[in-house]
């Protein structure tokens, strides 16, 4: 490689004779390993222009460089600017800027698409520690032809794991601020020599990279009106029964939006969509007989059908794992800054994935905020769900008051991982002029034992995945004693968790099932997990699921058990729809998707996780119909998405007898009536006992109660829609009960009745 100086900020002109050469150090090419590029055949020598930890012999006399490299042609190179971070098209070229406080040398690597597949660098530009560095930010500006060109970085410094440093100049590192990443040519295809970690590189932006949003604007629906659908992008349309032209892609979602509209969904929560290595855990699975496991969907397409788009984001750990993990980006850039590390270099593991992102370090928290702002401003995302969000409230490693808050404080220093009352990162997000206007949802716990449901630092704008709602509802519906009072709190939007702190019912994201754990069908089919297909001898996954198989384990069961299971699925879904707060449905639960009792299916790219459109069609007259009608009912009711917690003026509790609720330890019945501006008055009752019961209904002179939903009835009479043939006959069969303000309920059933004018009493 020939590296040539030019005058500062000048354009290189062919034939210029006042140019000085830069001497380079020659050293042996490192042996092939992850992330190593080869400019020369194995066991040969090549020029290296990256400074190493010892005193470098690269002599740079002027701050601006020009490089001539094989077919690459010429680039004008100058100092560049420290802001903004990342690669930015500006002033007719591209500015590159990256943070590293502990590196002693750095180089920008340019990689053509053809060289990427061959595992080699096309051109390498050393960054001068004075001319190309401001504070702890390395930067350089290039002009030239960037067509089909990618980039990465080399950094050098101490390789001292016991001190938290992992600098290795043989690795090509991803820019944390890269807007797009390129790796293997085809999804899920292993490279030569079974290489599951092909080199990745970052795309270089161009000034013309502008997207026409065609006037798309944020929807800004009130959060209390949302019905969230948690979706896995690939799994939604990958199964052949989807009939999608672009199966398993973002465009596939657009093709199947009608299903979500029919279900009544107005918000899609996309499970993590950032670049990842789908072959990270690649190995042969003898149980399944297979191997374990982007055109981006345009939010405007989803906004057109009045639907929000939320992103599930993971800022608690990275794919670099613990000390045995690969060096991909953060670890090679500045490990002790980006990760929580102990004094002797060990990785804290509050994420359960080998490392913990150092979220409250000033540089790291700014990175997170910048990422979120990008997704909102550039990609028109409407909100975020933060995975293991409690990690974002923990003190950073080597944390002291000056580091976290900008000034010293009296008292003890904060130890690494200490939960902070006012975490700087949460403060920044909550008060950011862009981010405070979108929906923010915390998974308010982590794998280190920190559980903050109801106590997550919220600034009155954060919502939470209500894990307590899930646990209580599961316990009560399956008939566990001692949960009637807690169940009633869940129905009201969990005021015990959110009211005192100034939050509202809609700050509670209610769910029964999610991507972690059993699907809804499996929740009523399996008491125990069945995770052998994961290849870990059933040792992985949660052991305590609060599930019940209804009498027999597995799908092969008696007719009686199968009927009970369907009843329980309806009970869970009805509960979700009539609870104050924001309901969330997990993909596939609307037709009864089963994973065979596997509650930890992250590693499967197959039918276990694929949405089965053929099964959905089979359920269209049964459970899917019920779900569709229940979501419509919720949307029609003024009282089922309140802006504040219900009071006695609107809600009255009942037991088997009117106005006499039973909150005892052995109670398995909860009933309530609710004044509704649209429906008039609604009665809702849950019988979680193994015994049938006849309940009394509130007496309302001039009116009579009319059944709408009874999960104890077989479809289609479980929901007596207005257009249902035989509806009047079904109601008339209950007349002898209704005339006396009574209603019979089967065991494990729930009902909804609507107050109607009593036309028979009119004379």
XYZ file of C-alpha atoms in Angstrom:
763
model
C 0.000 0.000 0.000
C 1.280 3.435 -0.910
C 0.308 6.200 1.492
C 1.021 9.749 0.341
C 0.743 13.117 2.104
C -0.964 16.129 0.613
C -1.326 19.672 1.846
C -3.945 20.098 4.568
C -7.536 19.955 3.227
C -6.256 20.047 -0.377
C -7.425 17.950 -3.316
C -4.889 15.421 -4.580
C -3.778 16.256 -8.127
C -2.062 13.675 -10.321
C 1.526 14.585 -11.003
C 2.008 16.565 -7.806
C 5.704 16.256 -6.891
C 5.743 17.781 -3.417
C 4.547 14.604 -1.699
C 6.316 12.667 1.028
C 6.095 8.933 1.567
C 5.142 7.321 4.847
C 7.280 4.472 6.091
C 5.334 1.432 7.283
C 6.210 -1.415 9.550
C 6.158 -4.895 8.018
C 5.016 -7.774 10.166
C 3.767 -11.286 9.604
C 0.105 -11.751 8.738
C -1.744 -13.118 11.763
C -3.193 -16.607 11.377
C -6.757 -16.817 10.106
C -9.326 -16.249 12.824
C -12.552 -14.382 13.322
C -12.452 -10.890 11.929
C -8.934 -11.107 10.448
C -8.406 -9.843 6.922
C -5.596 -10.925 4.610
C -3.974 -8.662 2.049
C -1.391 -11.321 1.251
C -1.271 -15.133 1.061
C -1.023 -17.042 4.295
C 2.439 -17.119 5.926
C 3.599 -14.152 3.868
C 4.331 -10.608 4.907
C 2.293 -7.511 4.278
C 2.535 -3.837 5.169
C 0.564 -2.878 8.271
C -0.258 0.771 8.740
C -2.021 0.474 12.087
C 0.088 1.581 15.045
C 0.600 -1.153 17.634
C 0.835 -0.820 21.411
C 4.581 -0.346 21.381
C 6.128 2.763 19.845
C 4.989 2.928 16.253
C 7.302 3.552 13.331
C 4.669 5.278 11.209
C 5.868 8.782 10.504
C 3.126 11.279 9.690
C 4.374 14.766 8.947
C 1.128 16.402 7.888
C -2.458 15.819 8.995
C -3.957 15.141 5.573
C -3.399 11.944 3.571
C -4.139 10.565 0.130
C -4.217 6.838 -0.559
C -3.637 4.976 -3.810
C -4.627 1.299 -3.569
C -4.961 -1.170 -6.398
C -8.243 -0.749 -8.334
C -9.567 1.591 -5.651
C -8.171 4.711 -7.240
C -7.564 7.785 -5.115
C -9.116 9.271 -2.025
C -8.510 12.668 -0.547
C -8.099 12.276 3.193
C -8.182 15.042 5.805
C -8.549 15.405 9.560
C -12.310 15.203 9.731
C -14.659 16.247 12.526
C -15.384 14.653 15.904
C -19.153 15.117 15.562
C -21.470 13.539 14.781
C -20.469 9.969 15.588
C -20.594 7.394 12.807
C -20.198 7.798 9.058
C -21.872 10.975 7.779
C -22.175 12.141 4.173
C -21.249 15.830 4.083
C -19.295 18.420 2.090
C -18.991 16.128 -0.919
C -17.437 13.284 1.045
C -17.891 11.179 4.170
C -16.838 12.003 7.726
C -15.973 9.078 10.020
C -16.012 9.505 13.802
C -15.714 6.901 16.567
C -15.051 6.929 20.314
C -12.244 5.110 22.098
C -10.591 6.488 25.231
C -8.066 3.716 25.849
C -6.802 2.931 22.342
C -3.327 4.101 21.358
C -3.763 3.640 17.610
C -6.568 3.336 15.094
C -7.183 2.828 11.396
C -10.164 3.108 9.094
C -10.560 0.032 6.880
C -12.300 0.292 3.525
C -13.671 -2.971 2.163
C -15.253 -3.552 -1.215
C -18.151 -5.975 -1.487
C -15.995 -8.398 -3.442
C -13.205 -8.251 -0.865
C -15.663 -8.754 1.987
C -16.606 -12.198 0.696
C -12.905 -13.012 0.350
C -12.094 -11.836 3.853
C -9.685 -9.041 3.090
C -9.283 -5.288 3.445
C -9.300 -3.213 0.274
C -7.598 -0.168 1.777
C -6.485 0.832 5.259
C -6.058 4.414 6.448
C -4.123 5.063 9.662
C -5.539 7.740 11.948
C -2.955 10.137 13.319
C -3.180 10.423 17.144
C -3.026 14.219 16.897
C -4.469 15.242 13.526
C -7.241 12.631 13.561
C -8.147 12.723 17.230
C -10.051 15.208 19.381
C -10.212 14.237 23.026
C -11.187 10.551 22.949
C -12.776 10.720 19.508
C -10.968 9.429 16.408
C -12.077 10.970 13.133
C -11.200 11.310 9.456
C -12.795 12.816 6.343
C -12.635 11.167 2.920
C -13.577 12.214 -0.593
C -13.676 9.704 -3.413
C -15.699 6.954 -5.044
C -17.486 4.918 -2.362
C -19.604 2.804 -4.699
C -19.972 -0.740 -3.292
C -17.606 0.211 -0.493
C -17.964 -0.756 3.185
C -15.941 0.147 6.241
C -14.756 -0.962 9.651
C -12.030 -0.066 12.142
C -8.881 -1.503 13.649
C -7.891 -0.374 17.134
C -4.778 -1.136 19.108
C -3.843 -0.777 22.735
C -3.495 -3.050 25.746
C -4.694 -6.607 25.511
C -5.098 -7.102 29.250
C -8.374 -8.870 30.151
C -7.519 -8.643 33.841
C -7.695 -4.851 33.443
C -10.768 -4.933 31.224
C -8.954 -4.255 27.926
C -9.294 -6.381 24.768
C -7.546 -4.378 22.050
C -6.548 -6.539 19.096
C -5.394 -4.895 15.857
C -6.077 -8.071 13.875
C -9.824 -7.566 14.290
C -11.981 -5.462 12.011
C -14.592 -3.809 14.213
C -18.090 -2.588 13.504
C -18.871 1.057 14.113
C -21.514 1.259 16.905
C -23.113 4.103 14.961
C -23.309 2.243 11.642
C -26.751 2.570 10.075
C -26.518 -0.690 8.154
C -24.351 -3.800 8.393
C -23.442 -6.339 5.715
C -22.350 -9.905 6.487
C -23.132 -13.188 4.707
C -24.734 -13.187 1.266
C -27.659 -15.445 2.180
C -29.577 -15.797 5.441
C -28.663 -18.904 7.422
C -26.008 -20.218 5.010
C -22.749 -21.326 6.617
C -19.554 -19.999 5.035
C -16.609 -22.104 3.922
C -14.946 -24.273 6.534
C -18.131 -24.109 8.643
C -17.460 -20.496 9.550
C -20.510 -19.241 11.445
C -19.023 -15.808 12.110
C -18.293 -14.226 8.715
C -16.710 -10.807 8.769
C -19.226 -7.995 8.993
C -18.731 -4.477 7.698
C -20.617 -1.185 7.813
C -22.257 0.522 4.872
C -21.021 3.970 3.882
C -23.822 6.521 3.495
C -24.289 8.693 0.437
C -25.734 12.187 0.273
C -28.559 10.923 -1.933
C -29.638 8.344 0.680
C -32.897 10.107 1.415
C -36.216 8.340 1.774
C -39.475 9.909 0.646
C -41.964 9.381 3.467
C -44.756 10.776 1.312
C -46.064 12.953 4.114
C -46.152 10.198 6.747
C -46.649 11.633 10.237
C -46.742 10.054 13.712
C -50.182 8.686 14.586
C -50.005 9.599 18.285
C -53.015 7.531 19.295
C -53.705 7.790 23.040
C -51.931 4.909 24.710
C -55.098 3.814 26.508
C -56.620 2.994 23.095
C -53.838 0.651 22.001
C -54.074 -3.096 21.483
C -50.495 -4.353 21.114
C -49.518 -7.411 19.055
C -46.063 -8.823 19.837
C -44.662 -10.113 16.561
C -41.594 -11.966 15.290
C -40.952 -10.580 11.806
C -39.578 -13.739 10.188
C -41.933 -16.107 11.965
C -45.056 -14.167 10.978
C -44.990 -15.110 7.274
C -42.192 -17.675 6.881
C -44.474 -20.734 6.938
C -45.503 -21.852 3.465
C -49.175 -21.546 4.393
C -48.803 -17.746 4.586
C -48.850 -17.498 0.792
C -46.744 -14.348 1.061
C -44.700 -13.232 -1.936
C -41.923 -12.143 0.430
C -42.165 -14.750 3.199
C -40.211 -14.136 6.380
C -39.520 -10.482 5.600
C -40.748 -7.045 6.604
C -42.589 -6.784 3.305
C -44.325 -10.019 4.246
C -45.856 -8.183 7.206
C -47.300 -5.563 4.871
C -48.853 -8.336 2.773
C -50.656 -9.749 5.828
C -51.762 -6.556 7.564
C -55.422 -7.406 6.907
C -55.226 -10.197 9.472
C -54.146 -7.744 12.155
C -56.853 -5.268 11.189
C -59.442 -8.037 11.384
C -58.158 -9.020 14.816
C -58.545 -5.438 16.004
C -54.849 -4.710 16.537
C -53.676 -1.104 16.228
C -50.068 -1.488 17.389
C -47.364 -3.929 16.302
C -44.458 -4.542 18.664
C -41.621 -5.962 16.583
C -39.235 -8.254 18.407
C -35.586 -7.127 18.001
C -34.939 -6.212 14.369
C -31.330 -5.073 14.561
C -28.608 -7.010 12.729
C -27.719 -10.290 14.425
C -25.921 -13.518 13.614
C -28.603 -16.103 12.958
C -25.947 -18.841 13.181
C -24.494 -17.776 16.527
C -25.715 -20.976 18.182
C -25.384 -23.112 15.084
C -25.015 -26.794 15.840
C -26.703 -29.991 14.787
C -29.791 -30.776 16.838
C -30.315 -34.529 16.976
C -33.794 -34.120 18.454
C -35.146 -31.845 15.720
C -32.950 -33.200 12.917
C -31.957 -29.695 11.865
C -29.693 -26.825 12.808
C -30.471 -24.067 15.272
C -31.014 -21.072 14.423
C -33.647 -7.281 5.463
C -35.667 -5.200 3.654
C -37.017 -3.035 6.465
C -40.774 -2.695 6.635
C -41.759 0.884 5.952
C -43.680 2.172 8.985
C -45.687 4.413 6.678
C -47.299 1.292 5.188
C -48.445 0.341 8.673
C -49.372 3.902 9.624
C -51.686 3.958 6.600
C -53.894 1.375 8.302
C -53.859 3.354 11.572
C -51.381 1.125 13.326
C -48.465 2.066 15.577
C -45.032 0.447 15.225
C -43.055 -0.268 18.397
C -39.510 -1.648 18.461
C -38.293 -4.142 21.039
C -34.760 -2.916 21.787
C -32.011 -4.685 23.738
C -29.561 -2.332 25.427
C -28.689 -4.687 28.270
C -26.107 -6.942 26.574
C -24.429 -7.655 23.245
C -23.455 -10.733 21.231
C -19.837 -10.439 22.419
C -20.664 -12.483 25.529
C -18.190 -12.979 28.350
C -14.391 -13.195 28.206
C -14.671 -16.208 25.871
C -16.851 -14.365 23.365
C -15.873 -12.836 20.016
C -14.537 -9.343 19.467
C -17.003 -7.677 17.116
C -17.321 -4.013 18.049
C -17.677 -2.593 21.572
C -15.170 -4.980 23.147
C -12.456 -4.072 20.666
C -13.278 -0.366 20.735
C -13.200 0.185 24.496
C -14.328 -2.796 26.555
C -14.049 -1.143 29.977
C -16.269 1.728 28.843
C -19.036 -0.212 27.112
C -19.375 -3.081 29.604
C -19.757 -3.409 33.357
C -16.469 -4.926 34.461
C -15.157 -5.796 37.904
C -11.799 -4.456 39.177
C -10.053 -7.581 37.884
C -11.748 -7.447 34.503
C -14.541 -9.967 35.059
C -17.842 -9.277 33.315
C -20.901 -8.565 35.409
C -23.777 -10.675 34.104
C -27.042 -9.011 35.095
C -28.404 -9.917 31.641
C -27.859 -13.674 31.892
C -26.126 -13.495 28.493
C -22.484 -13.195 29.566
C -22.058 -9.426 29.735
C -23.908 -6.291 30.819
C -23.985 -3.069 28.841
C -22.611 -0.168 30.884
C -25.754 1.889 30.304
C -25.145 4.783 32.705
C -21.631 5.602 31.523
C -21.814 9.058 29.870
C -20.636 7.821 26.468
C -22.823 4.717 26.514
C -25.983 6.496 27.567
C -25.463 9.086 24.833
C -25.086 6.224 22.343
C -28.397 4.713 23.487
C -30.217 8.035 23.220
C -28.764 8.606 19.749
C -29.952 5.157 18.649
C -33.481 5.816 19.863
C -33.610 9.245 18.242
C -32.496 7.691 14.946
C -35.323 5.152 15.012
C -37.865 7.861 15.766
C -36.646 10.609 13.435
C -35.332 8.560 10.520
C -37.485 5.410 10.700
C -40.743 6.871 12.104
C -41.017 4.361 14.937
C -43.759 5.225 17.444
C -42.377 3.682 20.621
C -40.031 1.224 22.296
C -40.159 -1.760 24.604
C -36.868 -2.039 26.538
C -35.698 -5.581 27.215
C -34.499 -6.153 30.810
C -34.873 -2.432 31.374
C -33.853 -2.630 35.034
C -30.258 -2.920 33.855
C -30.606 0.627 32.574
C -31.164 1.766 36.174
C -27.956 0.204 37.543
C -24.835 2.226 38.315
C -22.043 1.916 35.761
C -18.785 0.143 36.483
C -16.115 2.312 38.133
C -19.092 4.503 38.969
C -18.677 7.577 41.101
C -20.798 10.685 41.432
C -18.624 12.785 39.148
C -18.772 10.115 36.463
C -22.536 9.687 36.645
C -23.867 13.074 37.651
C -21.072 15.390 36.524
C -20.066 16.528 39.998
C -18.787 14.890 43.189
C -21.161 14.054 46.024
C -20.605 13.431 49.683
C -20.965 9.922 51.013
C -20.009 6.469 49.806
C -19.096 5.810 46.213
C -21.672 3.924 44.195
C -20.693 0.326 43.613
C -21.090 -1.263 40.208
C -24.650 -2.347 39.501
C -26.268 -0.417 42.351
C -29.884 0.460 41.459
C -30.109 4.238 41.107
C -33.137 6.252 42.188
C -32.705 8.688 39.292
C -30.680 6.819 36.658
C -28.967 9.284 34.279
C -29.961 7.268 31.198
C -33.643 7.109 32.136
C -33.460 10.816 32.994
C -31.984 11.619 29.572
C -34.594 9.590 27.686
C -37.471 10.928 29.763
C -36.488 14.561 29.208
C -35.305 14.290 25.627
C -37.479 16.598 23.464
C -37.926 13.840 20.862
C -38.119 10.689 22.957
C -40.440 11.886 25.705
C -43.141 12.212 23.039
C -43.104 8.511 22.060
C -44.335 5.462 23.967
C -41.737 4.056 26.397
C -42.271 0.590 27.878
C -39.929 -1.060 30.387
C -39.512 -4.753 31.048
C -38.930 -3.800 34.663
C -36.651 -6.604 35.812
C -33.346 -8.245 34.944
C -31.564 -11.571 35.332
C -29.633 -10.294 38.362
C -32.669 -10.335 40.635
C -33.661 -6.668 40.347
C -37.486 -6.548 40.063
C -39.057 -3.107 39.602
C -42.617 -3.736 38.403
C -44.504 -0.800 39.880
C -41.316 0.953 41.033
C -39.404 1.557 37.799
C -38.147 5.202 37.657
C -40.794 6.626 35.354
C -40.974 10.442 35.220
C -44.742 9.835 34.798
C -44.253 8.791 31.163
C -42.830 5.251 31.334
C -45.089 2.219 31.137
C -44.208 -1.310 32.229
C -44.754 -4.857 31.133
C -46.908 -5.833 34.089
C -45.373 -9.165 35.051
C -47.460 -9.234 38.222
C -50.622 -9.072 36.108
C -49.465 -12.135 34.168
C -48.662 -14.129 37.303
C -51.826 -13.239 39.226
C -54.171 -13.813 36.290
C -52.617 -17.199 35.561
C -52.961 -18.239 39.189
C -56.568 -17.112 39.583
C -57.912 -18.439 36.265
C -56.517 -21.911 36.948
C -58.223 -21.940 40.337
C -55.465 -21.241 42.840
C -56.748 -20.068 46.220
C -55.787 -16.713 47.649
C -55.782 -14.563 44.511
C -59.283 -13.076 44.246
C -58.276 -9.690 45.689
C -55.114 -9.441 43.601
C -57.109 -10.469 40.524
C -59.536 -7.615 41.150
C -56.586 -5.179 41.287
C -55.457 -6.484 37.881
C -58.906 -5.898 36.405
C -58.703 -2.261 37.550
C -55.328 -1.536 35.925
C -53.199 -2.373 38.985
C -53.737 0.818 41.020
C -51.759 -0.863 43.813
C -48.710 -0.561 41.548
C -49.230 2.647 39.616
C -51.679 5.021 41.298
C -49.511 6.292 44.162
C -46.689 7.244 41.797
C -48.962 9.409 39.687
C -49.314 7.004 36.800
C -52.464 5.820 35.027
C -54.037 2.452 34.149
C -52.549 2.683 30.657
C -49.051 2.626 32.165
C -49.758 -1.059 32.784
C -49.087 -3.235 29.735
C -51.209 -6.299 30.500
C -50.296 -9.673 29.091
C -50.858 -13.348 29.807
C -48.287 -14.724 27.346
C -45.287 -13.299 25.518
C -42.312 -14.528 23.490
C -40.652 -15.809 26.670
C -42.524 -18.773 28.113
C -45.551 -20.793 27.036
C -47.925 -19.795 24.295
C -51.571 -19.454 25.357
C -52.485 -22.912 24.038
C -49.513 -24.481 25.817
C -50.383 -22.653 29.037
C -53.525 -24.798 29.304
C -51.979 -27.974 27.822
C -48.754 -28.423 29.769
C -47.993 -28.211 33.458
C -44.305 -28.859 32.818
C -41.932 -27.509 30.185
C -40.881 -29.819 27.342
C -37.679 -28.307 25.970
C -35.798 -31.348 24.682
C -35.905 -29.900 21.166
C -33.518 -27.174 22.349
C -30.724 -29.717 22.747
C -30.017 -28.901 26.405
C -31.610 -31.956 28.020
C -34.611 -29.897 29.196
C -32.395 -27.868 31.542
C -33.134 -24.507 29.903
C -36.232 -22.348 30.260
C -38.350 -21.304 33.225
C -39.484 -24.060 35.592
C -42.245 -22.059 37.279
C -44.885 -21.212 34.682
C -48.114 -21.081 36.712
C -49.620 -23.297 34.014
C -52.157 -26.139 34.242
C -52.770 -28.915 31.737
C -56.453 -29.226 32.716
C -56.034 -32.823 33.791
C -53.793 -34.500 31.215
C -50.317 -33.545 29.995
C -49.848 -32.907 26.301
C -51.973 -32.510 23.196
C -53.405 -36.029 23.231
C -56.183 -35.822 25.802
C -59.825 -36.698 26.375
C -62.674 -34.713 24.850
C -63.584 -33.382 28.299
C -60.054 -32.055 28.862
C -59.887 -30.486 25.414
C -63.177 -28.668 25.992
C -61.896 -27.367 29.320
C -58.722 -26.126 27.663
C -60.692 -24.141 25.096
C -62.741 -22.682 27.934
C -59.612 -21.614 29.767
C -58.148 -19.989 26.656
C -61.337 -17.966 26.294
C -61.205 -17.051 29.993
C -57.671 -15.702 29.659
C -58.453 -13.717 26.528
C -61.672 -12.303 27.974
C -59.820 -11.237 31.111
C -57.202 -9.453 29.005
C -59.867 -7.577 27.044
C -61.927 -6.400 30.041
C -58.977 -5.270 32.198
C -58.096 -1.594 32.513
C -54.672 -0.906 31.019
C -53.199 -1.748 27.625
C -53.636 -5.370 26.468
C -50.861 -7.162 24.591
C -51.399 -10.322 22.521
C -48.578 -12.680 21.573
C -48.394 -13.685 17.896
C -50.295 -16.892 17.204
C -52.271 -16.959 20.429
C -55.331 -15.743 18.518
C -55.665 -19.158 16.866
C -54.093 -21.332 19.569
C -50.536 -21.797 18.305
C -48.636 -24.534 20.107
C -44.898 -24.928 20.577
C -45.302 -28.429 21.961
C -44.736 -27.309 25.537
C -41.411 -25.625 24.729
C -41.106 -22.414 26.747
C -37.711 -21.267 25.450
C -37.846 -21.357 21.653
C -35.345 -18.583 20.861
C -33.095 -21.051 19.029
C -35.624 -22.379 16.487
C -36.054 -21.116 12.960
C -38.754 -23.613 12.038
C -42.412 -24.541 12.450
C -42.167 -24.248 16.247
C -42.018 -20.460 15.951
C -43.737 -19.931 12.598
C -47.246 -18.498 12.477
C -49.415 -21.267 11.025
C -51.840 -19.608 8.636
C -53.459 -22.950 7.874
C -54.201 -23.454 11.578
C -55.518 -19.906 11.823
C -57.970 -20.632 9.004
C -59.126 -23.761 10.829
C -59.785 -21.661 13.945
C -61.568 -18.874 12.069
C -64.978 -20.108 13.215
C -63.815 -20.959 16.721
C -61.150 -19.280 18.843
C -60.068 -16.663 16.300
C -63.708 -15.617 15.933
C -63.951 -15.269 19.696
C -60.794 -13.125 19.844
C -61.957 -10.950 16.962
C -65.326 -10.313 18.616
C -63.776 -9.639 22.034
C -61.343 -7.031 20.690
C -64.216 -5.319 18.888
C -66.265 -5.365 22.089
C -63.437 -3.728 24.026
C -63.085 -1.012 21.407
C -66.836 -0.313 21.473
C -66.953 0.078 25.261
C -66.175 3.480 26.713
C -65.467 1.923 30.128
C -62.766 -0.598 29.124
C -59.990 1.842 28.307
C -60.323 4.460 30.989
C -57.898 7.333 31.398
C -57.968 6.886 35.169
C -58.615 4.136 37.677
C -62.299 3.234 38.139
C -64.036 4.388 41.300
C -67.172 3.291 43.138
C -69.200 5.745 41.057
C -68.611 3.511 38.051
C -67.727 0.067 39.393
C -69.458 -2.219 41.883
C -68.014 -5.549 43.083
C -70.107 -8.696 43.445
C -69.808 -12.216 44.739
C -72.299 -14.987 44.110
C -74.711 -12.475 45.619
C -75.083 -8.897 44.382
C -72.896 -6.380 46.192
C -71.289 -9.002 48.428
C -67.784 -9.664 47.044
C -65.798 -12.501 48.579
C -62.137 -11.611 49.137
C -61.399 -14.614 51.356
C -58.471 -16.970 50.783
C -60.765 -19.672 49.382
C -62.739 -17.430 47.038
C -62.605 -18.376 43.386
C -65.264 -15.990 42.119
C -64.940 -12.328 41.146
C -67.771 -10.349 39.604
C -68.354 -6.658 38.930
C -70.723 -4.351 37.124
C -69.468 -1.353 35.209
C -71.304 1.763 34.057
C -70.562 2.371 30.387
C -71.473 5.486 28.401
C -72.065 3.409 25.263
C -73.398 0.071 26.506
C -75.229 1.404 29.544
C -74.082 -1.151 32.093
C -72.010 -4.310 31.834
C -71.784 -7.290 34.186
C -68.621 -9.397 34.078
C -68.050 -12.504 36.171
C -65.264 -15.080 36.563
C -65.865 -18.499 38.113
C -62.472 -20.145 38.640
C -63.896 -22.948 40.763
C -64.142 -26.595 39.740
C -67.824 -26.368 40.673
C -70.653 -24.703 38.718
C -72.472 -21.814 40.347
C -75.630 -19.767 39.861
C -75.017 -16.078 40.395
C -77.351 -13.214 41.201
C -77.396 -10.170 38.930
C -78.043 -6.565 40.027
C -81.717 -5.681 39.874
C -82.415 -2.766 37.553
C -86.167 -1.898 37.301
C -87.290 -1.506 33.691
C -84.241 -3.356 32.417
C -83.132 -6.956 32.081
C -79.731 -8.576 31.636
C -78.920 -10.116 28.269
C -76.045 -12.590 27.893
C -73.336 -11.652 25.381
C -70.380 -13.897 26.264
C -70.277 -17.230 28.063
C -66.999 -19.125 27.749
C -68.782 -22.223 29.045
C -70.708 -22.470 25.774
C -69.389 -24.140 22.650
C -68.620 -21.954 19.629
C -70.319 -20.051 18.120
C -72.606 -19.595 21.127
C -69.680 -18.527 23.323
C -70.211 -15.032 21.862
C -73.780 -14.110 20.921
C -73.039 -11.603 18.176
C -75.991 -9.694 16.710
C -75.754 -11.530 13.376
C -75.458 -15.019 14.890
C -78.159 -17.404 13.594
C -80.059 -18.873 16.533
C -79.075 -16.045 18.871
C -82.609 -15.313 20.052
C -83.257 -18.982 20.724
C -80.082 -19.230 22.799
C -81.136 -16.242 24.898
C -84.671 -17.548 25.294
C -83.343 -20.833 26.678
C -81.989 -18.858 29.632
C -85.139 -16.799 30.164
C -86.213 -18.663 33.326
C -82.904 -17.653 34.938
C -82.794 -14.114 33.559
C -86.365 -13.396 34.638
C -85.180 -13.845 38.217
C -81.918 -11.891 37.697
C -79.933 -15.101 37.855
C -77.365 -16.717 35.586
C -75.890 -20.260 35.665
C -72.121 -20.566 35.209
C -70.118 -23.679 34.504
C -66.904 -24.395 36.369
C -63.901 -22.493 34.976
C -65.990 -20.058 32.959
C -66.533 -16.335 32.573
C -69.482 -14.282 31.376
C -70.398 -10.848 30.082
C -73.978 -9.602 30.230
C -75.334 -6.293 28.929
C -78.181 -4.351 30.535
C -81.020 -3.855 28.037
C -84.445 -2.174 28.303
C -87.053 -4.732 29.375
C -89.538 -4.509 26.530
C -91.706 -7.243 28.084
C -92.498 -4.956 31.040
C -93.883 -2.227 28.819
C -97.693 -2.068 28.664
